[in-house]
Short mmCIF file of C-alpha atoms and ligand atoms in Angstrom, two decimals:
data_model
loop_
_atom_site.label_atom_id
_atom_site.label_comp_id
_atom_site.label_asym_id
_atom_site.label_seq_id
_atom_site.Cartn_x
_atom_site.Cartn_y
_atom_site.Cartn_z
CA MET A 8 92.54 50.70 3.72
CA THR A 9 93.83 49.22 6.93
CA THR A 10 92.40 50.91 9.97
CA ARG A 11 94.85 51.24 12.82
CA ALA A 12 94.03 52.15 16.42
CA LEU A 13 95.78 52.60 19.75
CA VAL A 14 93.80 51.75 22.91
CA LEU A 15 94.58 53.27 26.31
CA PHE A 16 94.62 50.02 28.24
CA SER A 17 95.02 50.01 32.02
CA GLY A 18 93.74 46.53 32.85
CA GLY A 19 90.47 47.83 34.28
CA GLN A 20 86.95 46.89 33.25
CA ASP A 21 86.35 49.94 31.08
CA SER A 22 89.58 49.87 29.09
CA THR A 23 89.30 46.09 28.62
CA THR A 24 85.79 46.50 27.18
CA CYS A 25 87.10 49.28 24.92
CA LEU A 26 89.90 47.02 23.74
CA ALA A 27 87.38 44.32 22.75
CA TRP A 28 85.32 47.03 21.02
CA ALA A 29 88.40 48.14 19.05
CA LEU A 30 89.35 44.55 18.14
CA ALA A 31 85.88 44.04 16.69
CA ARG A 32 86.21 47.21 14.62
CA TYR A 33 89.78 47.92 13.47
CA ASP A 34 92.23 45.86 11.40
CA HIS A 35 95.19 46.54 13.64
CA VAL A 36 95.04 47.43 17.33
CA GLU A 37 97.91 48.33 19.64
CA THR A 38 97.68 49.02 23.36
CA ILE A 39 99.34 51.50 25.69
CA GLY A 40 99.57 51.55 29.50
CA PHE A 41 101.16 53.95 31.95
CA GLN A 42 103.04 53.56 35.17
CA TYR A 43 102.66 56.84 37.03
CA GLY A 44 103.45 55.94 40.60
CA GLN A 45 100.06 54.41 41.38
CA ARG A 46 99.92 53.21 44.98
CA HIS A 47 99.33 49.71 43.70
CA SER A 48 100.21 48.05 40.43
CA VAL A 49 97.45 45.39 40.52
CA GLU A 50 95.71 46.90 37.50
CA LEU A 51 98.90 46.89 35.44
CA ASP A 52 99.67 43.32 36.52
CA CYS A 53 96.31 42.26 35.04
CA ARG A 54 97.19 43.58 31.58
CA ALA A 55 99.28 40.67 30.31
CA THR A 56 96.67 38.10 31.39
CA ILE A 57 93.86 40.04 29.72
CA LEU A 58 95.81 40.35 26.46
CA GLU A 59 96.43 36.59 26.47
CA GLU A 60 92.76 35.86 27.21
CA LEU A 61 91.58 38.13 24.39
CA ARG A 62 93.95 36.42 21.95
CA ALA A 63 92.62 33.01 23.00
CA MET A 64 89.02 34.13 22.58
CA SER A 65 89.09 34.80 18.84
CA PRO A 66 91.52 34.07 15.99
CA THR A 67 90.52 37.41 14.42
CA TRP A 68 91.29 39.30 17.62
CA ASP A 69 94.57 37.42 17.91
CA LYS A 70 95.56 38.50 14.40
CA ARG A 71 94.53 42.12 14.97
CA LEU A 72 96.16 42.62 18.33
CA GLY A 73 99.56 44.23 17.88
CA GLU A 74 102.27 45.63 20.09
CA ASP A 75 101.71 46.62 23.72
CA HIS A 76 103.46 49.78 24.92
CA LEU A 77 104.12 50.45 28.61
CA LEU A 78 105.30 53.97 29.40
CA ASP A 79 106.97 55.16 32.57
CA LEU A 80 105.21 58.35 33.66
CA SER A 81 106.47 58.27 37.24
CA LEU A 82 106.95 62.04 37.03
CA LEU A 83 103.15 62.39 37.20
CA GLY A 84 103.10 60.54 40.53
CA GLN A 85 105.89 62.75 41.84
CA VAL A 86 104.16 66.03 41.04
CA SER A 87 100.59 65.07 42.02
CA ASP A 88 99.35 64.79 45.58
CA THR A 89 96.35 62.44 45.36
CA ALA A 90 94.89 59.37 47.05
CA LEU A 91 95.84 57.30 44.00
CA THR A 92 99.51 58.25 44.16
CA GLN A 93 100.03 58.90 47.90
CA ASN A 94 99.08 56.83 50.90
CA LYS A 95 96.05 58.81 52.08
CA ALA A 96 92.33 58.26 52.64
CA ILE A 97 89.86 58.81 49.80
CA GLU A 98 87.78 61.93 50.49
CA PHE A 99 86.10 64.81 48.73
CA GLN A 100 88.00 68.06 48.23
CA LYS A 101 86.57 71.59 48.59
CA ASN A 102 85.92 71.77 44.83
CA GLY A 103 83.66 68.70 45.01
CA LEU A 104 86.13 66.36 43.30
CA PRO A 105 87.38 63.26 45.12
CA ASN A 106 91.10 63.31 45.95
CA THR A 107 91.57 60.31 43.68
CA PHE A 108 91.54 62.83 40.83
CA VAL A 109 95.03 63.05 39.30
CA PRO A 110 95.08 66.47 37.60
CA GLY A 111 95.93 66.31 33.92
CA ARG A 112 96.18 62.52 33.86
CA ASN A 113 94.02 61.81 30.83
CA LEU A 114 95.36 64.86 29.01
CA LEU A 115 98.90 63.53 29.45
CA PHE A 116 97.91 59.95 28.64
CA PHE A 117 96.34 60.95 25.33
CA THR A 118 99.24 63.26 24.50
CA PHE A 119 101.79 60.49 25.01
CA ALA A 120 99.50 58.07 23.17
CA ALA A 121 99.43 60.55 20.27
CA THR A 122 103.24 60.62 20.22
CA ILE A 123 103.33 56.83 19.86
CA ALA A 124 100.43 56.88 17.38
CA TYR A 125 102.22 59.42 15.18
CA ARG A 126 105.34 57.26 14.99
CA ARG A 127 103.41 54.05 14.32
CA ASP A 128 100.81 55.45 11.92
CA LEU A 129 97.86 54.73 14.23
CA LYS A 130 94.98 57.06 13.36
CA VAL A 131 92.50 56.42 16.16
CA LEU A 132 93.03 56.73 19.90
CA VAL A 133 90.51 54.82 22.03
CA GLY A 134 89.83 55.56 25.69
CA GLY A 135 87.35 54.18 28.23
CA MET A 136 86.33 57.56 29.63
CA CYS A 137 82.70 58.04 30.52
CA GLU A 138 80.72 60.94 31.91
CA THR A 139 77.52 59.05 32.67
CA ASP A 140 78.53 56.83 35.59
CA TYR A 141 81.82 58.25 36.87
CA SER A 142 83.69 59.97 39.66
CA GLY A 143 83.22 63.46 38.19
CA TYR A 144 86.72 63.82 36.76
CA PRO A 145 86.62 66.75 34.31
CA ASP A 146 89.22 65.14 32.04
CA CYS A 147 86.81 62.23 31.39
CA ARG A 148 84.20 64.51 29.83
CA ASP A 149 83.27 64.45 26.17
CA ASN A 150 84.01 68.14 25.57
CA THR A 151 87.45 67.88 27.17
CA LEU A 152 88.38 64.99 24.90
CA LYS A 153 86.85 66.60 21.78
CA ALA A 154 88.94 69.72 22.47
CA LEU A 155 92.00 67.53 22.99
CA GLN A 156 91.36 65.72 19.70
CA VAL A 157 91.41 69.09 17.91
CA ALA A 158 94.51 70.28 19.81
CA LEU A 159 96.43 67.07 19.06
CA SER A 160 95.42 67.00 15.40
CA LEU A 161 96.54 70.62 14.97
CA GLY A 162 99.66 70.28 17.06
CA LEU A 163 100.88 67.16 15.25
CA GLU A 164 99.51 68.21 11.87
CA ALA A 165 98.06 64.73 11.55
CA SER A 166 94.37 64.05 11.91
CA LEU A 167 93.78 61.92 14.97
CA VAL A 168 90.37 60.73 16.11
CA ILE A 169 89.68 60.13 19.80
CA GLU A 170 86.99 57.47 20.24
CA THR A 171 85.31 56.98 23.62
CA PRO A 172 82.76 54.19 23.13
CA LEU A 173 81.67 54.24 26.78
CA MET A 174 81.10 57.99 27.06
CA TRP A 175 77.28 57.85 27.22
CA LEU A 176 76.89 54.41 28.76
CA ASP A 177 76.29 53.58 32.40
CA LYS A 178 78.16 50.70 34.04
CA ALA A 179 75.35 48.21 33.34
CA ASP A 180 75.59 49.16 29.64
CA THR A 181 79.34 48.57 29.76
CA TRP A 182 78.79 45.00 31.00
CA ARG A 183 76.18 44.62 28.26
CA MET A 184 78.67 45.83 25.67
CA ALA A 185 81.12 43.13 26.76
CA LYS A 186 78.37 40.55 26.37
CA ASP A 187 77.47 41.83 22.89
CA LEU A 188 81.12 41.78 21.81
CA GLY A 189 82.26 38.47 23.22
CA GLY A 190 79.29 36.73 24.82
CA ASP A 191 79.38 35.17 28.26
CA ALA A 192 83.05 34.23 27.80
CA LEU A 193 84.07 37.89 27.64
CA VAL A 194 81.81 38.82 30.58
CA ARG A 195 83.42 36.03 32.66
CA MET A 196 86.89 37.19 31.65
CA VAL A 197 86.10 40.82 32.59
CA GLU A 198 84.78 39.64 35.97
CA GLU A 199 87.80 37.45 36.66
CA CYS A 200 90.76 39.24 35.11
CA THR A 201 90.16 43.01 35.23
CA HIS A 202 90.81 45.26 38.19
CA THR A 203 88.99 48.49 39.08
CA CYS A 204 89.36 48.96 42.86
CA TYR A 205 91.03 52.22 43.97
CA ILE A 206 92.47 50.55 47.08
CA GLY A 207 94.18 47.81 45.09
CA ASP A 208 92.38 44.91 46.82
CA HIS A 209 92.69 41.90 44.53
CA THR A 210 92.06 39.15 47.08
CA THR A 211 88.32 39.43 47.82
CA ARG A 212 86.25 37.91 44.99
CA HIS A 213 82.67 39.14 44.54
CA ALA A 214 80.17 38.21 41.81
CA TRP A 215 81.37 41.31 39.91
CA GLY A 216 85.08 40.60 40.36
CA TYR A 217 87.87 41.43 42.79
CA GLY A 218 87.94 44.54 44.99
CA CYS A 219 87.46 46.03 48.43
CA GLY A 220 83.73 46.46 47.75
CA GLU A 221 83.72 49.84 49.48
CA CYS A 222 85.59 52.41 47.39
CA PRO A 223 83.78 54.51 44.74
CA ALA A 224 85.19 52.41 41.87
CA CYS A 225 84.03 49.13 43.46
CA GLU A 226 80.64 50.67 44.18
CA LEU A 227 80.12 51.70 40.53
CA ARG A 228 81.24 48.29 39.32
CA ARG A 229 79.05 46.42 41.82
CA VAL A 230 75.87 48.39 41.05
CA GLY A 231 76.48 48.20 37.29
CA HIS A 232 76.96 44.44 37.43
CA ARG A 233 73.80 43.97 39.51
CA ASN A 234 71.75 46.07 37.09
CA PHE A 235 73.25 44.27 34.09
CA LEU A 236 72.21 40.89 35.52
CA ALA A 237 68.73 42.20 36.38
CA ILE A 238 68.26 43.48 32.80
CA ALA A 239 69.59 40.19 31.35
CA VAL A 240 67.07 38.22 33.44
CA GLY A 241 64.30 40.60 32.29
CA ASP A 242 65.27 39.98 28.63
CA GLN A 243 64.88 36.23 29.05
CA ALA A 244 61.50 36.49 30.81
ZN1 LIG B 27 87.60 49.07 45.98
#
């Protein structure tokens, strides 16, 4: 039986690693991205390059990689008042969540992904959410996504599986996963081609990739990369 998956692919480190994970695992893999009025479109601009690079890396991956879907969810940007969709400083809100949290974002992303998956007979939805090393967003948590898997499967009357291969990994583990899946070539590609920074800085190049180096997303990526390299050196010793 052909296994068919749809990966939520933003062009960031996590979703790129998940895409490689899916390409190593499923016979046919499609990708979906969303424009929702992000302040900057750097991440989305990275997507096409990353897809090309992944195709060039492996004939098997090239054969498995199918259609890319880009959905316009600008309505989400219009109705949410956050530091990702409005020009405002990143800070913590009274409820302890940073104002980069876009309420309902992952719930909507998976729901629209399920609509596409239903039409295209894709049985597995893959997302790069993680509750180990993250900004505390409640819609990244395992229980949220398990509940959503049940809701979508019931609501569509079609069994859908939501896979989140990074859920229990820290950022160093995520770099390690890229290395396991595609060796140094994939690690280099993730460093060079993916974008994580909340501010949208894609001019300053660090060892871990492009970014402002200050925002919470850059901080997680920087520390994870440093720890990954430290562990890799330890392995060789
Ligand atoms: Zn940044």
